[in-house]
PDB file of C-alpha atoms in Angstrom:
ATOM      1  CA  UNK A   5      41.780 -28.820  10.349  1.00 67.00           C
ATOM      2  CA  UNK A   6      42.456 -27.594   6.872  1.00 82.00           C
ATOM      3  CA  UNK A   7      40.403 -25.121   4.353  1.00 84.00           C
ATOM      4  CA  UNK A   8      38.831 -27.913   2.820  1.00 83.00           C
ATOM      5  CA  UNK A   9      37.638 -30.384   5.513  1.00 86.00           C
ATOM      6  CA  UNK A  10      36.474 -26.675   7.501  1.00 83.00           C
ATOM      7  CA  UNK A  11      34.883 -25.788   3.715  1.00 82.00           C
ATOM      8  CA  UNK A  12      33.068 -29.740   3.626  1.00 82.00           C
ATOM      9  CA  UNK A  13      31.967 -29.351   6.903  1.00 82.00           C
ATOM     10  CA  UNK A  14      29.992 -26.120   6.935  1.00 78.00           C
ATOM     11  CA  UNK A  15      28.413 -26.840   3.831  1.00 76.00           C
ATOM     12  CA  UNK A  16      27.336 -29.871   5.486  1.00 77.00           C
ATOM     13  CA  UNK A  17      25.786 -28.139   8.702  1.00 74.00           C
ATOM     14  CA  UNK A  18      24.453 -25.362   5.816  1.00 67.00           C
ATOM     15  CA  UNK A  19      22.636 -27.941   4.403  1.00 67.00           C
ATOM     16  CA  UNK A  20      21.276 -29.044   8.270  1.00 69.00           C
ATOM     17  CA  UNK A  21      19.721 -25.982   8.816  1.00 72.00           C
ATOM     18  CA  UNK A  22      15.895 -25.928   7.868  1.00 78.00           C
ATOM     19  CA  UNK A  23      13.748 -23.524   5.288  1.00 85.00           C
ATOM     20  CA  UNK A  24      10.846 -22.745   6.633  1.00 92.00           C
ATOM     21  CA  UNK A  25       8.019 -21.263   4.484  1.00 95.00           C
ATOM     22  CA  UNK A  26       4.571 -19.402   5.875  1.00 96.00           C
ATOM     23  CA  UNK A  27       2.714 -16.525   6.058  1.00 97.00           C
ATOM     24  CA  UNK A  28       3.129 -13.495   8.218  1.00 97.00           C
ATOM     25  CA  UNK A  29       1.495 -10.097   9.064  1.00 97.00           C
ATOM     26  CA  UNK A  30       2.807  -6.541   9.297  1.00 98.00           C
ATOM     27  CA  UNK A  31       0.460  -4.656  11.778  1.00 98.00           C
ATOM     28  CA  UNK A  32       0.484  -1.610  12.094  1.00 98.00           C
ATOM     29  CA  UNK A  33      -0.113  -0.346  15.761  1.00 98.00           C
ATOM     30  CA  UNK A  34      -1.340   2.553  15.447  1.00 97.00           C
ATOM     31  CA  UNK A  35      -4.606   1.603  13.632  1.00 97.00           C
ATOM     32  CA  UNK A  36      -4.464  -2.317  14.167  1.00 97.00           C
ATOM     33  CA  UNK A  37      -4.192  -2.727   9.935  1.00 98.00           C
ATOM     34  CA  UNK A  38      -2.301  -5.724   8.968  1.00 98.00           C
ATOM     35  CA  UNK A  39      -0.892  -6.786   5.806  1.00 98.00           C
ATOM     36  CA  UNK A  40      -0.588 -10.530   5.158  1.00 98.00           C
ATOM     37  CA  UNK A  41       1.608 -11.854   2.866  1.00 96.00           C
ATOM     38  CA  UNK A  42       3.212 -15.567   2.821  1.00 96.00           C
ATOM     39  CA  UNK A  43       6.927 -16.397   1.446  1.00 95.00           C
ATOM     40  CA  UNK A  44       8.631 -19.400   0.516  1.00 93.00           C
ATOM     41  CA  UNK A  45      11.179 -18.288   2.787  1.00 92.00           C
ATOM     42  CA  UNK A  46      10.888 -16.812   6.159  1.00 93.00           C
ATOM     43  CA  UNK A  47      14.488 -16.137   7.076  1.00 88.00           C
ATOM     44  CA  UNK A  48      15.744 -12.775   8.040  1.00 87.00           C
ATOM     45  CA  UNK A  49      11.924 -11.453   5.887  1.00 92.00           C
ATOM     46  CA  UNK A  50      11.411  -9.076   8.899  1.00 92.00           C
ATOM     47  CA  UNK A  51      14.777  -7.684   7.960  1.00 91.00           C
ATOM     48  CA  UNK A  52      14.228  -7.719   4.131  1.00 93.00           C
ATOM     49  CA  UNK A  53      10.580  -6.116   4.582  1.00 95.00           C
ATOM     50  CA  UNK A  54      11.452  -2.876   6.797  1.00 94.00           C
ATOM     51  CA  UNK A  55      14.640  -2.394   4.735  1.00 95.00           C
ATOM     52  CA  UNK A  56      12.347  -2.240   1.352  1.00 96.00           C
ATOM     53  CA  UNK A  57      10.166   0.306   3.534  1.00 97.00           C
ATOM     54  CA  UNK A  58      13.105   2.242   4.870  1.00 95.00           C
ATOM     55  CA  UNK A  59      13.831   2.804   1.263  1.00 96.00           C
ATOM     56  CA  UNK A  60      10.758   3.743  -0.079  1.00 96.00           C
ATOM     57  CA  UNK A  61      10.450   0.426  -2.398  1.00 96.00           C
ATOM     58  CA  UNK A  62       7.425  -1.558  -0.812  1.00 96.00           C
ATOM     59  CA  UNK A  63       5.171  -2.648  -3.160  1.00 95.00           C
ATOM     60  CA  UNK A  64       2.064  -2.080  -1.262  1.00 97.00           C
ATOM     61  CA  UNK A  65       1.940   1.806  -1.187  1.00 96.00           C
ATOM     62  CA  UNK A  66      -0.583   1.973   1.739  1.00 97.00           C
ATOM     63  CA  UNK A  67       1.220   0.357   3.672  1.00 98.00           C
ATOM     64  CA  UNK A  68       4.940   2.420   2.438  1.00 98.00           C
ATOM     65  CA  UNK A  69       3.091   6.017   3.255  1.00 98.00           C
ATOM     66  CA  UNK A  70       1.850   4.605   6.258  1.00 98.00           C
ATOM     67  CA  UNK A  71       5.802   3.638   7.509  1.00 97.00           C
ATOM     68  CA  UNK A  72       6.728   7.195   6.067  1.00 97.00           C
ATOM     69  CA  UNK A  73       4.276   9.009   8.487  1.00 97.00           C
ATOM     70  CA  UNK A  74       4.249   7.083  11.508  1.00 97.00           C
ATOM     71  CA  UNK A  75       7.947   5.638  11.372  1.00 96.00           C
ATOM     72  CA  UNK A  76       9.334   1.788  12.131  1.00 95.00           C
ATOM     73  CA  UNK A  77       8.594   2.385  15.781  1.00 96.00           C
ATOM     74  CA  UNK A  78       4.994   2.042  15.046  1.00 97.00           C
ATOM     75  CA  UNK A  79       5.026  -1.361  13.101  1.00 97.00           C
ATOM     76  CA  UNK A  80       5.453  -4.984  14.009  1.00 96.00           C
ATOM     77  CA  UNK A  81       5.875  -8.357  12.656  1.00 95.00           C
ATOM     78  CA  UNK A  82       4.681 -11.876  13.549  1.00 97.00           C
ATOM     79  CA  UNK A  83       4.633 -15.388  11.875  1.00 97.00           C
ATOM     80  CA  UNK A  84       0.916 -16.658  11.535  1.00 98.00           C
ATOM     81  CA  UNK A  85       2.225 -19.737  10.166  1.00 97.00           C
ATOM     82  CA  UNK A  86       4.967 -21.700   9.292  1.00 95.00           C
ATOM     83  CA  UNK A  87       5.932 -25.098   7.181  1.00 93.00           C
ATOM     84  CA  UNK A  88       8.929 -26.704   6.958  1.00 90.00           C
ATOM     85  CA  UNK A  89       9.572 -26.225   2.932  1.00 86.00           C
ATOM     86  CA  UNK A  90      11.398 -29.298   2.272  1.00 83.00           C
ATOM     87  CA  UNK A  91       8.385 -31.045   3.463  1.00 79.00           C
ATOM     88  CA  UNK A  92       6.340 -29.446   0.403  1.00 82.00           C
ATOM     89  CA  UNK A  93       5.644 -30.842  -3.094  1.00 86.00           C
ATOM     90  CA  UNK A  94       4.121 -27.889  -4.514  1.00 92.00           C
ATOM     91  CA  UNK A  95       5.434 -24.662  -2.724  1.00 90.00           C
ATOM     92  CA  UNK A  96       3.706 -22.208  -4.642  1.00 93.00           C
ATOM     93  CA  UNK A  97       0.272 -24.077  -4.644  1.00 95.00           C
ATOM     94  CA  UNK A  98       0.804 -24.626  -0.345  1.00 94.00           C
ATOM     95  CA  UNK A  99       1.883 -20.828  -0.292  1.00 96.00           C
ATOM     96  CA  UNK A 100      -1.151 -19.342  -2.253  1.00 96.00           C
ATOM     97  CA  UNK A 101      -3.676 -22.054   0.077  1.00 96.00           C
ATOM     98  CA  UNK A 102      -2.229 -20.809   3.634  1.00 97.00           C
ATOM     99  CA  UNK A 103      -2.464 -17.122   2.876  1.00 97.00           C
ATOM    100  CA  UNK A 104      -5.825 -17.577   1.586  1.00 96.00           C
ATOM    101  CA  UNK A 105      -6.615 -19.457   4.758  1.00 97.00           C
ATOM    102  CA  UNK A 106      -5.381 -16.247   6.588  1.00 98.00           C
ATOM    103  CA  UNK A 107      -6.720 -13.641   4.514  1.00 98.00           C
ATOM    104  CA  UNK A 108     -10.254 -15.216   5.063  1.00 97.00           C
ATOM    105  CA  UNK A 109      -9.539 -15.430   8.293  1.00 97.00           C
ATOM    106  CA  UNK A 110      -8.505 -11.974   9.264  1.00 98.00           C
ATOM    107  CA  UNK A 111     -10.325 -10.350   6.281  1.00 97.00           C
ATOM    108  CA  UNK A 112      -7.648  -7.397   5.884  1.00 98.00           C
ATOM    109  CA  UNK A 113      -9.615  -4.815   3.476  1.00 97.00           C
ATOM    110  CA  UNK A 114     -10.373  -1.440   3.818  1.00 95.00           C
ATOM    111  CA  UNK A 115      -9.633   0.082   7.045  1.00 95.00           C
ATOM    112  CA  UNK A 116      -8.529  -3.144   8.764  1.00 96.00           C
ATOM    113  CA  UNK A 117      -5.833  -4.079   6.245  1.00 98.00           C
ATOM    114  CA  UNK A 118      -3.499  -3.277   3.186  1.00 98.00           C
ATOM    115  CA  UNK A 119      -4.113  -6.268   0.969  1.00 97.00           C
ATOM    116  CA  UNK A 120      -6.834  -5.923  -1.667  1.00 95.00           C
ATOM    117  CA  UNK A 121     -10.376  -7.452  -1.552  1.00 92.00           C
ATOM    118  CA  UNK A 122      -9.738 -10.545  -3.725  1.00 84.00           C
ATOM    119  CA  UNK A 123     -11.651 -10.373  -6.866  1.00 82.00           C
ATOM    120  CA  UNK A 124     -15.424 -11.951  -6.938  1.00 68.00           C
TER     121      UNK A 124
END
């Protein structure tokens, strides 16, 4: 097989593979707080989320002092939901509704989460 039929042929399996968009939660298990948070792409977002906390760039500073004193060994990640995203008109608008869904839901404020109380 040459370059280019190998080149045409991954790019067609590339485009194969599936996006899959959703919401997932960071718990911390030494206190049971989660942080919910949904993306419009859920590939390798385990990997992309500890390495931002490894380096001191999360955005939710709770949640980045918390990693700094307890250390990766005491977090964990799991996939509350997921949505195929080429199945999705509006991404953004299906995003926003299925974390709301799961921030109602698991009501992660205070000492039971890192998100903030949405505003009244």
């Amino acid at each position: 097989m040459d370059q280019k039929s190998r080149r045409k042929e991954l790019l067609e399996e590339y485009k194969q593979l599936k996006t899959y968009m959703g919401v997932i939660q960071v718990i911390n298990n030494a206190s049971d707080k989660i942080y919910i948070v949904a993306y419009p792409n859920l590939k390798n977002r385990w990997l992309t989320i500890s390495a931002q906390l490894i380096e001191g760039k999360h955005a939710n500073s709770q949640l980045q002092k918390d990693w700094k004193e307890l250390g990766p060994e005491a977090f964990s990640y799991e996939v509350l939901e997921e949505k195929e995203a080429n199945e999705v008109t509006d991404m953004r608008w299906e995003l926003k509704q299925m974390e709301k869904s799961w921030l109602e839901k698991l009501q992660p404020y205070g000492d039971r989460g890192y998100n903030k109380p949405p505003k009244e």
